[in-house]
Amino acid sequence: MTEQIKGYTYGKAAQSPVSLADLDLLKNTVFFSDLDSKSLQLAGEVLKDQTNEILDLWYGYVGSHEHLIRYFSKSGQPNVAYLGAVRERFKQWILDLCLKPFDQTWLNYQHEIALRHLVIKNQTDQVESEPFVHYRYMIAFIFPITITIKGFLAGKGHDADTVEAMYNAWFKAIVLTTVLWTHPYVKEGKF
Amino acid sequence: MTEQIKGYTYGKAAQSPVSLADLDLLKNTVFFSDLDSKSLQLAGEVLKDQTNEILDLWYGYVGSHEHLIRYFSKSGQPNVAYLGAVRERFKQWILDLCLKPFDQTWLNYQHEIALRHLVIKNQTDQVESEPFVHYRYMIAFIFPITITIKGFLAGKGHDADTVEAMYNAWFKAIVLTTVLWTHPYVKEGKF
């Protein structure tokens, strides 16, 4: 399926300015362990046939907030094709976050996604819309993107401890991702 | 007690560049509700006689990671007086986060704290140390500062749903705070 997702260039992104050594320290900072790697793999299995429902929820949330849907809009009019194209990559991102190793290729693609929010927004899908996503919402999204996943993680009959382990691993992965996705927003030398 | 905390200037900080209207949209983005306000108040009651234990845990964590303790150090040597002074303000911050209204005064002080991490670090306590805290750890800290509070919230015999409500309200408050604390790191016009 992967090759059919428009603009999904995993494996082809330029080098991230964040090194694997930097990432290791960040992983230490959020206590990222082998259990988290395993829990994310399990989360990937649990979530892989639920990505449409997850995106329905997330898009319902974005669509019901004027200050968020504007990033998919021009002159107050949401661009349905743009929303649709991002939706497919967003679904794939859920799987990648859970199932892909956090290696150089992963790191590079996180930076590509970062650039797509600030520096080259709209180019991937060749649309006219807000020129960038404001920083504040990149961080604020940590909460909804984390909390809303719990129900889906619990949806396949795993016991409460296993769901909690998957949820905490997801939370850590979202925080790490958000650090990487906001790199281009940060003043020179302060990252 | 408050007036005895060195460098604690709540109520005296300059105007935050973030407006109350901006804050309202951020609160909407993390689903911040009246229940969260009430849950934070309760959390404040639950945590107020546990702040020493919380700081023991957090400082144990910082102290055991070379890449974190460096921000309290000079030439690899941690400054005990500096650690001690920050510790007292950190304890007060736990209470303020739970018990103070998120009004203009609160907003202004969050910006003062933000500046103390990047622009005027070391000045409050007149110490020599790293000139600023790197952005990446400001974000990464969302995880440890959130996850470690749960045990303390559960420490006073409240039922699981009430603990969960306090925990989610805390998580939201930490995300909001982190947005505000990182304002000075963000490139002009991108916040």
mmCIF file of N, CA, C and O in Angstrom, chain B residues 66-114:
data_model
loop_
_atom_site.group_PDB
_atom_site.id
_atom_site.type_symbol
_atom_site.label_atom_id
_atom_site.label_comp_id
_atom_site.label_asym_id
_atom_site.label_seq_id
_atom_site.Cartn_x
_atom_site.Cartn_y
_atom_site.Cartn_z
ATOM 1 N N GLU B 66 23.730 12.802 33.394
ATOM 2 C CA GLU B 66 24.779 13.788 33.139
ATOM 3 C C GLU B 66 24.304 14.892 32.193
ATOM 4 O O GLU B 66 24.650 16.061 32.358
ATOM 5 N N HIS B 67 23.501 14.517 31.182
ATOM 6 C CA HIS B 67 23.057 15.508 30.191
ATOM 7 C C HIS B 67 21.982 16.438 30.748
ATOM 8 O O HIS B 67 21.615 17.404 30.083
ATOM 9 N N LEU B 68 21.496 16.163 31.961
ATOM 10 C CA LEU B 68 20.509 17.054 32.589
ATOM 11 C C LEU B 68 21.122 17.854 33.747
ATOM 12 O O LEU B 68 20.881 19.059 33.874
ATOM 13 N N ILE B 69 21.917 17.191 34.564
ATOM 14 C CA ILE B 69 22.518 17.886 35.719
ATOM 15 C C ILE B 69 23.479 18.983 35.264
ATOM 16 O O ILE B 69 23.732 19.953 35.989
ATOM 17 N N ARG B 70 23.950 18.867 34.001
ATOM 18 C CA ARG B 70 24.873 19.902 33.490
ATOM 19 C C ARG B 70 24.252 21.296 33.542
ATOM 20 O O ARG B 70 24.961 22.293 33.635
ATOM 21 N N TYR B 71 22.942 21.385 33.481
ATOM 22 C CA TYR B 71 22.302 22.703 33.480
ATOM 23 C C TYR B 71 22.367 23.375 34.860
ATOM 24 O O TYR B 71 22.074 24.560 34.992
ATOM 25 N N PHE B 72 22.718 22.578 35.850
ATOM 26 C CA PHE B 72 22.924 23.117 37.201
ATOM 27 C C PHE B 72 24.413 23.153 37.564
ATOM 28 O O PHE B 72 24.760 23.315 38.724
ATOM 29 N N SER B 73 25.262 22.941 36.563
ATOM 30 C CA SER B 73 26.690 22.727 36.836
ATOM 31 C C SER B 73 27.565 23.770 36.168
ATOM 32 O O SER B 73 27.130 24.470 35.254
ATOM 33 N N LYS B 74 28.800 23.818 36.652
ATOM 34 C CA LYS B 74 29.853 24.562 35.966
ATOM 35 C C LYS B 74 31.084 23.666 35.937
ATOM 36 O O LYS B 74 31.455 23.118 36.986
ATOM 37 N N SER B 75 31.672 23.506 34.765
ATOM 38 C CA SER B 75 32.844 22.631 34.591
ATOM 39 C C SER B 75 32.597 21.254 35.200
ATOM 40 O O SER B 75 33.462 20.696 35.872
ATOM 41 N N GLY B 76 31.388 20.729 34.998
ATOM 42 C CA GLY B 76 31.067 19.382 35.461
ATOM 43 C C GLY B 76 30.753 19.272 36.943
ATOM 44 O O GLY B 76 30.493 18.185 37.451
ATOM 45 N N GLN B 77 30.763 20.389 37.645
ATOM 46 C CA GLN B 77 30.530 20.385 39.090
ATOM 47 C C GLN B 77 29.143 20.966 39.405
ATOM 48 O O GLN B 77 28.930 22.169 39.202
ATOM 49 N N PRO B 78 28.198 20.155 39.873
ATOM 50 C CA PRO B 78 26.874 20.695 40.216
ATOM 51 C C PRO B 78 26.970 21.758 41.315
ATOM 52 O O PRO B 78 27.761 21.613 42.248
ATOM 53 N N ASN B 79 26.186 22.792 41.177
ATOM 54 C CA ASN B 79 26.144 23.876 42.162
ATOM 55 C C ASN B 79 24.995 23.606 43.140
ATOM 56 O O ASN B 79 23.813 23.762 42.804
ATOM 57 N N VAL B 80 25.366 23.206 44.330
ATOM 58 C CA VAL B 80 24.370 22.750 45.310
ATOM 59 C C VAL B 80 23.440 23.894 45.735
ATOM 60 O O VAL B 80 22.230 23.703 45.898
ATOM 61 N N ALA B 81 23.994 25.075 45.883
ATOM 62 C CA ALA B 81 23.163 26.220 46.282
ATOM 63 C C ALA B 81 22.142 26.554 45.186
ATOM 64 O O ALA B 81 20.975 26.856 45.468
ATOM 65 N N TYR B 82 22.596 26.481 43.950
ATOM 66 C CA TYR B 82 21.719 26.731 42.801
ATOM 67 C C TYR B 82 20.603 25.690 42.759
ATOM 68 O O TYR B 82 19.412 26.028 42.647
ATOM 69 N N LEU B 83 20.979 24.431 42.884
ATOM 70 C CA LEU B 83 19.986 23.357 42.928
ATOM 71 C C LEU B 83 18.966 23.600 44.037
ATOM 72 O O LEU B 83 17.760 23.429 43.850
ATOM 73 N N GLY B 84 19.461 24.021 45.181
ATOM 74 C CA GLY B 84 18.581 24.247 46.332
ATOM 75 C C GLY B 84 17.611 25.397 46.113
ATOM 76 O O GLY B 84 16.427 25.299 46.465
ATOM 77 N N ALA B 85 18.102 26.471 45.502
ATOM 78 C CA ALA B 85 17.239 27.633 45.267
ATOM 79 C C ALA B 85 16.138 27.307 44.248
ATOM 80 O O ALA B 85 14.968 27.654 44.442
ATOM 81 N N VAL B 86 16.539 26.615 43.171
ATOM 82 C CA VAL B 86 15.548 26.234 42.150
ATOM 83 C C VAL B 86 14.527 25.278 42.750
ATOM 84 O O VAL B 86 13.332 25.346 42.456
ATOM 85 N N ARG B 87 15.016 24.385 43.598
ATOM 86 C CA ARG B 87 14.133 23.396 44.224
ATOM 87 C C ARG B 87 12.951 24.063 44.948
ATOM 88 O O ARG B 87 11.808 23.617 44.834
ATOM 89 N N GLU B 88 13.226 25.114 45.675
ATOM 90 C CA GLU B 88 12.152 25.784 46.420
ATOM 91 C C GLU B 88 11.116 26.403 45.471
ATOM 92 O O GLU B 88 9.915 26.354 45.715
ATOM 93 N N ARG B 89 11.607 26.994 44.383
ATOM 94 C CA ARG B 89 10.665 27.579 43.410
ATOM 95 C C ARG B 89 9.890 26.498 42.670
ATOM 96 O O ARG B 89 8.721 26.675 42.337
ATOM 97 N N PHE B 90 10.565 25.366 42.428
ATOM 98 C CA PHE B 90 9.934 24.233 41.739
ATOM 99 C C PHE B 90 8.777 23.690 42.597
ATOM 100 O O PHE B 90 7.681 23.387 42.089
ATOM 101 N N LYS B 91 9.002 23.591 43.892
ATOM 102 C CA LYS B 91 7.943 23.143 44.809
ATOM 103 C C LYS B 91 6.755 24.097 44.752
ATOM 104 O O LYS B 91 5.591 23.670 44.675
ATOM 105 N N GLN B 92 7.062 25.384 44.784
ATOM 106 C CA GLN B 92 5.990 26.382 44.737
ATOM 107 C C GLN B 92 5.250 26.321 43.403
ATOM 108 O O GLN B 92 4.035 26.507 43.338
ATOM 109 N N TRP B 93 5.993 26.021 42.337
ATOM 110 C CA TRP B 93 5.390 25.937 41.006
ATOM 111 C C TRP B 93 4.344 24.810 40.943
ATOM 112 O O TRP B 93 3.293 24.965 40.303
ATOM 113 N N ILE B 94 4.618 23.697 41.614
ATOM 114 C CA ILE B 94 3.631 22.603 41.660
ATOM 115 C C ILE B 94 2.310 23.132 42.236
ATOM 116 O O ILE B 94 1.231 22.891 41.683
ATOM 117 N N LEU B 95 2.425 23.853 43.330
ATOM 118 C CA LEU B 95 1.216 24.383 43.976
ATOM 119 C C LEU B 95 0.544 25.437 43.098
ATOM 120 O O LEU B 95 -0.685 25.441 42.945
ATOM 121 N N ASP B 96 1.350 26.310 42.510
ATOM 122 C CA ASP B 96 0.772 27.358 41.654
ATOM 123 C C ASP B 96 0.037 26.756 40.459
ATOM 124 O O ASP B 96 -1.032 27.233 40.080
ATOM 125 N N LEU B 97 0.632 25.718 39.866
ATOM 126 C CA LEU B 97 0.022 25.096 38.682
ATOM 127 C C LEU B 97 -1.363 24.537 39.022
ATOM 128 O O LEU B 97 -2.291 24.606 38.220
ATOM 129 N N CYS B 98 -1.468 24.004 40.229
ATOM 130 C CA CYS B 98 -2.741 23.406 40.638
ATOM 131 C C CYS B 98 -3.725 24.437 41.176
ATOM 132 O O CYS B 98 -4.931 24.328 40.946
ATOM 133 N N LEU B 99 -3.231 25.399 41.917
ATOM 134 C CA LEU B 99 -4.124 26.218 42.738
ATOM 135 C C LEU B 99 -4.375 27.628 42.204
ATOM 136 O O LEU B 99 -5.377 28.242 42.560
ATOM 137 N N LYS B 100 -3.497 28.137 41.381
ATOM 138 C CA LYS B 100 -3.675 29.502 40.894
ATOM 139 C C LYS B 100 -4.581 29.522 39.653
ATOM 140 O O LYS B 100 -4.516 28.615 38.813
ATOM 141 N N PRO B 101 -5.384 30.572 39.509
ATOM 142 C CA PRO B 101 -6.170 30.696 38.275
ATOM 143 C C PRO B 101 -5.237 30.989 37.091
ATOM 144 O O PRO B 101 -4.208 31.645 37.257
ATOM 145 N N PHE B 102 -5.611 30.495 35.917
ATOM 146 C CA PHE B 102 -4.816 30.746 34.710
ATOM 147 C C PHE B 102 -5.202 32.117 34.148
ATOM 148 O O PHE B 102 -5.786 32.234 33.071
ATOM 149 N N ASP B 103 -4.840 33.156 34.872
ATOM 150 C CA ASP B 103 -5.196 34.531 34.497
ATOM 151 C C ASP B 103 -3.949 35.265 33.989
ATOM 152 O O ASP B 103 -2.906 34.662 33.773
ATOM 153 N N GLN B 104 -4.077 36.574 33.814
ATOM 154 C CA GLN B 104 -2.959 37.356 33.270
ATOM 155 C C GLN B 104 -1.718 37.266 34.155
ATOM 156 O O GLN B 104 -0.595 37.180 33.645
ATOM 157 N N THR B 105 -1.926 37.267 35.460
ATOM 158 C CA THR B 105 -0.793 37.182 36.397
ATOM 159 C C THR B 105 -0.056 35.851 36.222
ATOM 160 O O THR B 105 1.183 35.801 36.192
ATOM 161 N N TRP B 106 -0.823 34.801 36.107
ATOM 162 C CA TRP B 106 -0.247 33.461 35.890
ATOM 163 C C TRP B 106 0.527 33.426 34.564
ATOM 164 O O TRP B 106 1.667 32.958 34.493
ATOM 165 N N LEU B 107 -0.129 33.954 33.527
ATOM 166 C CA LEU B 107 0.475 33.991 32.191
ATOM 167 C C LEU B 107 1.797 34.761 32.220
ATOM 168 O O LEU B 107 2.805 34.317 31.650
ATOM 169 N N ASN B 108 1.795 35.891 32.882
ATOM 170 C CA ASN B 108 3.012 36.701 32.964
ATOM 171 C C ASN B 108 4.144 35.936 33.658
ATOM 172 O O ASN B 108 5.292 35.985 33.233
ATOM 173 N N TYR B 109 3.798 35.227 34.717
ATOM 174 C CA TYR B 109 4.862 34.520 35.440
ATOM 175 C C TYR B 109 5.389 33.323 34.649
ATOM 176 O O TYR B 109 6.579 32.990 34.732
ATOM 177 N N GLN B 110 4.515 32.697 33.860
ATOM 178 C CA GLN B 110 5.011 31.604 33.006
ATOM 179 C C GLN B 110 6.053 32.151 32.035
ATOM 180 O O GLN B 110 7.044 31.488 31.732
ATOM 181 N N HIS B 111 5.826 33.359 31.554
ATOM 182 C CA HIS B 111 6.806 33.930 30.629
ATOM 183 C C HIS B 111 8.111 34.294 31.341
ATOM 184 O O HIS B 111 9.198 34.113 30.782
ATOM 185 N N GLU B 112 7.980 34.756 32.555
ATOM 186 C CA GLU B 112 9.191 35.007 33.362
ATOM 187 C C GLU B 112 9.993 33.702 33.523
ATOM 188 O O GLU B 112 11.221 33.689 33.341
ATOM 189 N N ILE B 113 9.307 32.614 33.830
ATOM 190 C CA ILE B 113 9.989 31.315 33.961
ATOM 191 C C ILE B 113 10.627 30.924 32.622
ATOM 192 O O ILE B 113 11.754 30.417 32.573
ATOM 193 N N ALA B 114 9.902 31.171 31.531
ATOM 194 C CA ALA B 114 10.434 30.878 30.194
ATOM 195 C C ALA B 114 11.758 31.601 29.972
ATOM 196 O O ALA B 114 12.755 30.994 29.560
#
